[in-house]
PDB file of C-alpha atoms in Angstrom:
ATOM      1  CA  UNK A   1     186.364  90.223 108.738  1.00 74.00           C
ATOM      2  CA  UNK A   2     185.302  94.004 109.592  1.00 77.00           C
ATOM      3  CA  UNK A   3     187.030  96.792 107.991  1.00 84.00           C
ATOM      4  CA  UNK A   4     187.727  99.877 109.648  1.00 86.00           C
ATOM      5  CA  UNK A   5     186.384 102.465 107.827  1.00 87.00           C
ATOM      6  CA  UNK A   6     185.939 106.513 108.857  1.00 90.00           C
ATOM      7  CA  UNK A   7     183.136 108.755 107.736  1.00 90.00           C
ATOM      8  CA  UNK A   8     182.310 112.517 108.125  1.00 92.00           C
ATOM      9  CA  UNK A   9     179.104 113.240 109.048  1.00 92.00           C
ATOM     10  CA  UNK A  10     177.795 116.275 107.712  1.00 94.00           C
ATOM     11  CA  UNK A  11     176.508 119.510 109.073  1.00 95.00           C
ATOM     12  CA  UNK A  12     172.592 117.913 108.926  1.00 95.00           C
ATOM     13  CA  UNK A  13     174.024 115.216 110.750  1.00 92.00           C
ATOM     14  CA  UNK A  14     173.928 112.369 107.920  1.00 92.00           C
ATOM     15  CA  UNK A  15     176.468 109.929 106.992  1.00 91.00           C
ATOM     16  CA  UNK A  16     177.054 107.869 103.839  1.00 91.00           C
ATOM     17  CA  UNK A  17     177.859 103.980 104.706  1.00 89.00           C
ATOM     18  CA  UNK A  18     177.692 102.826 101.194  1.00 87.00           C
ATOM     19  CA  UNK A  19     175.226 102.208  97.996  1.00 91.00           C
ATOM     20  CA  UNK A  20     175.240  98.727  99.021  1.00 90.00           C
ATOM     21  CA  UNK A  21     172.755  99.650 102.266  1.00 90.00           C
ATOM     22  CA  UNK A  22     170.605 102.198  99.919  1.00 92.00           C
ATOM     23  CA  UNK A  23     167.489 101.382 100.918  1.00 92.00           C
ATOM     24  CA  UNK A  24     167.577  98.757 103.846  1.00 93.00           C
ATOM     25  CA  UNK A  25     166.261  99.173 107.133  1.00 95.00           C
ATOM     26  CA  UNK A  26     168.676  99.306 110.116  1.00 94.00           C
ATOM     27  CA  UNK A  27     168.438  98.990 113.648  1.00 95.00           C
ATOM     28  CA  UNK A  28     170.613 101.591 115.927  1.00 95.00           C
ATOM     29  CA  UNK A  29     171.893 101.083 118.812  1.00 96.00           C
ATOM     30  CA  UNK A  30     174.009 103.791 120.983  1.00 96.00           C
ATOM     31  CA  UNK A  31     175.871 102.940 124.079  1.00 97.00           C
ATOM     32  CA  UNK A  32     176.838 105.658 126.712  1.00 96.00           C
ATOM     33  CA  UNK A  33     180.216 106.754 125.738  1.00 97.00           C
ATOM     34  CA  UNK A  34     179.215 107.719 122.461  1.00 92.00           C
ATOM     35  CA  UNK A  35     179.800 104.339 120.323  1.00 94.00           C
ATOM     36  CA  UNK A  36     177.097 103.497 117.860  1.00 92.00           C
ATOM     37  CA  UNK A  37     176.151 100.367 115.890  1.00 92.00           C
ATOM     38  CA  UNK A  38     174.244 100.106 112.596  1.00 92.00           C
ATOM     39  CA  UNK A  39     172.678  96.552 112.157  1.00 94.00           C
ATOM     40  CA  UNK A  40     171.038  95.774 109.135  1.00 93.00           C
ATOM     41  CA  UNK A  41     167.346  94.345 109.591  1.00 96.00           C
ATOM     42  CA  UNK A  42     164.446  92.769 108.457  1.00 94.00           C
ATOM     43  CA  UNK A  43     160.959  93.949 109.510  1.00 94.00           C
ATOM     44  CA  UNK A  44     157.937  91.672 109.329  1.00 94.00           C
ATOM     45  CA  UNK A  45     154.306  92.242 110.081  1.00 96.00           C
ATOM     46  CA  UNK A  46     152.893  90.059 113.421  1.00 96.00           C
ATOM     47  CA  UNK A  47     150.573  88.498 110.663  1.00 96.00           C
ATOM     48  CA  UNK A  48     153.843  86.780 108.872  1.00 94.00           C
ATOM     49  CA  UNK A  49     155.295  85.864 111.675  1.00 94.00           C
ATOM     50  CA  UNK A  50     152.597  83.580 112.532  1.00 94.00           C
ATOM     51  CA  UNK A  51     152.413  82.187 108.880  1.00 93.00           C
ATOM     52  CA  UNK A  52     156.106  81.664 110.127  1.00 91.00           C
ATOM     53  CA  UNK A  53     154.903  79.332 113.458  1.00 94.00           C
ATOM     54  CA  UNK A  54     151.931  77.997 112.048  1.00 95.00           C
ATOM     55  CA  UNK A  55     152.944  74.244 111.440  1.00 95.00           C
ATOM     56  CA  UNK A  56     149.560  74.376 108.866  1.00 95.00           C
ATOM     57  CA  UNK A  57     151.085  76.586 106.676  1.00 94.00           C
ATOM     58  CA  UNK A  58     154.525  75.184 107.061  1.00 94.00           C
ATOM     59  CA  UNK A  59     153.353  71.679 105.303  1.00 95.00           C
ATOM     60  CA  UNK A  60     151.575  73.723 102.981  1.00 94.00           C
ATOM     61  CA  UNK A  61     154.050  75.737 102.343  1.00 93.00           C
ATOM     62  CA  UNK A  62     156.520  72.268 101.872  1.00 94.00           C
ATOM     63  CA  UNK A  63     153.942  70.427  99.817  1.00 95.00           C
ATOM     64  CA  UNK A  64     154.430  73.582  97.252  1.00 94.00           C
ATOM     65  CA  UNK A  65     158.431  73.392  97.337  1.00 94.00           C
ATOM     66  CA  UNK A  66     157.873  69.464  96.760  1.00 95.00           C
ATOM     67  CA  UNK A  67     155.340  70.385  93.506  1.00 95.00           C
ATOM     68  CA  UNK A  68     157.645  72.798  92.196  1.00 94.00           C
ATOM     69  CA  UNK A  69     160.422  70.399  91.968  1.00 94.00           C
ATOM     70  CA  UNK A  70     158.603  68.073  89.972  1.00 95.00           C
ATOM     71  CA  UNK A  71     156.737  70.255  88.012  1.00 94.00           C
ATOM     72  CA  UNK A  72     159.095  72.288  85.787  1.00 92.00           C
ATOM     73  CA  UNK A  73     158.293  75.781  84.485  1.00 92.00           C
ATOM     74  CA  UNK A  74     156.874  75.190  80.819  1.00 90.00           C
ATOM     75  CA  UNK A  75     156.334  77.476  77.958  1.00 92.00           C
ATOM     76  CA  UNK A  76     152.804  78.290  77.287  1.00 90.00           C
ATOM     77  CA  UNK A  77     151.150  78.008  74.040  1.00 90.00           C
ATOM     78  CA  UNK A  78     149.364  81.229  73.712  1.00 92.00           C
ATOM     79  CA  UNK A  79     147.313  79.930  70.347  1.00 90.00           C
ATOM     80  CA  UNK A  80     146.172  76.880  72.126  1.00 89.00           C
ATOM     81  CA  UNK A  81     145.000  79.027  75.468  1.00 89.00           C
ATOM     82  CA  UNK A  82     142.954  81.222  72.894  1.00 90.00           C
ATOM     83  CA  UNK A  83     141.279  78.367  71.306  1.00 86.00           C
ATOM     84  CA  UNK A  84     140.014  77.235  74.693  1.00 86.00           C
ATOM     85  CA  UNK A  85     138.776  80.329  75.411  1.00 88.00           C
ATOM     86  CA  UNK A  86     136.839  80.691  72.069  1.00 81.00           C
ATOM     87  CA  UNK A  87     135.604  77.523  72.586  1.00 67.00           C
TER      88      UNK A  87
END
């Protein structure tokens, strides 16, 4: 549900829209009479986006999810990694 909210913006022309957006990327968009929309976005490089179509990568990328469910994270035993190093 959208909350109607007022801001002042200030003599260099900035406004505040919250801590919450600090950081983020948004796309503007102003319309004729003077109405304009902040949309937050996402930006990603051409090269992801193909990782994104490329069905290749996609079964990879599902072979790893399927790995990771059966392998659980486990605690390494630092003395036993040195031994096989020394050794």
């Amino acid at each position: 549900m959208a909350m109607l909210q007022v801001r002042q913006v200030n003599r260099q022309g900035q406004i505040s829209i919250g801590k919450k957006y600090s950081g983020r990327k948004v796309e503007i968009s102003e319309y004729s009479d003077g109405t304009v929309i902040l949309r937050p976005v996402e930006i990603i490089s051409e090269f992801e986006l193909g990782l994104l179509k490329d069905k290749a990568f996609q079964q990879r990328l599902g072979g790893f999810s399927r790995w990771e469910e059966e392998n659980a994270p486990a605690e390494t035993d630092l003395a036993a990694l040195e031994d096989d190093i020394e050794a």
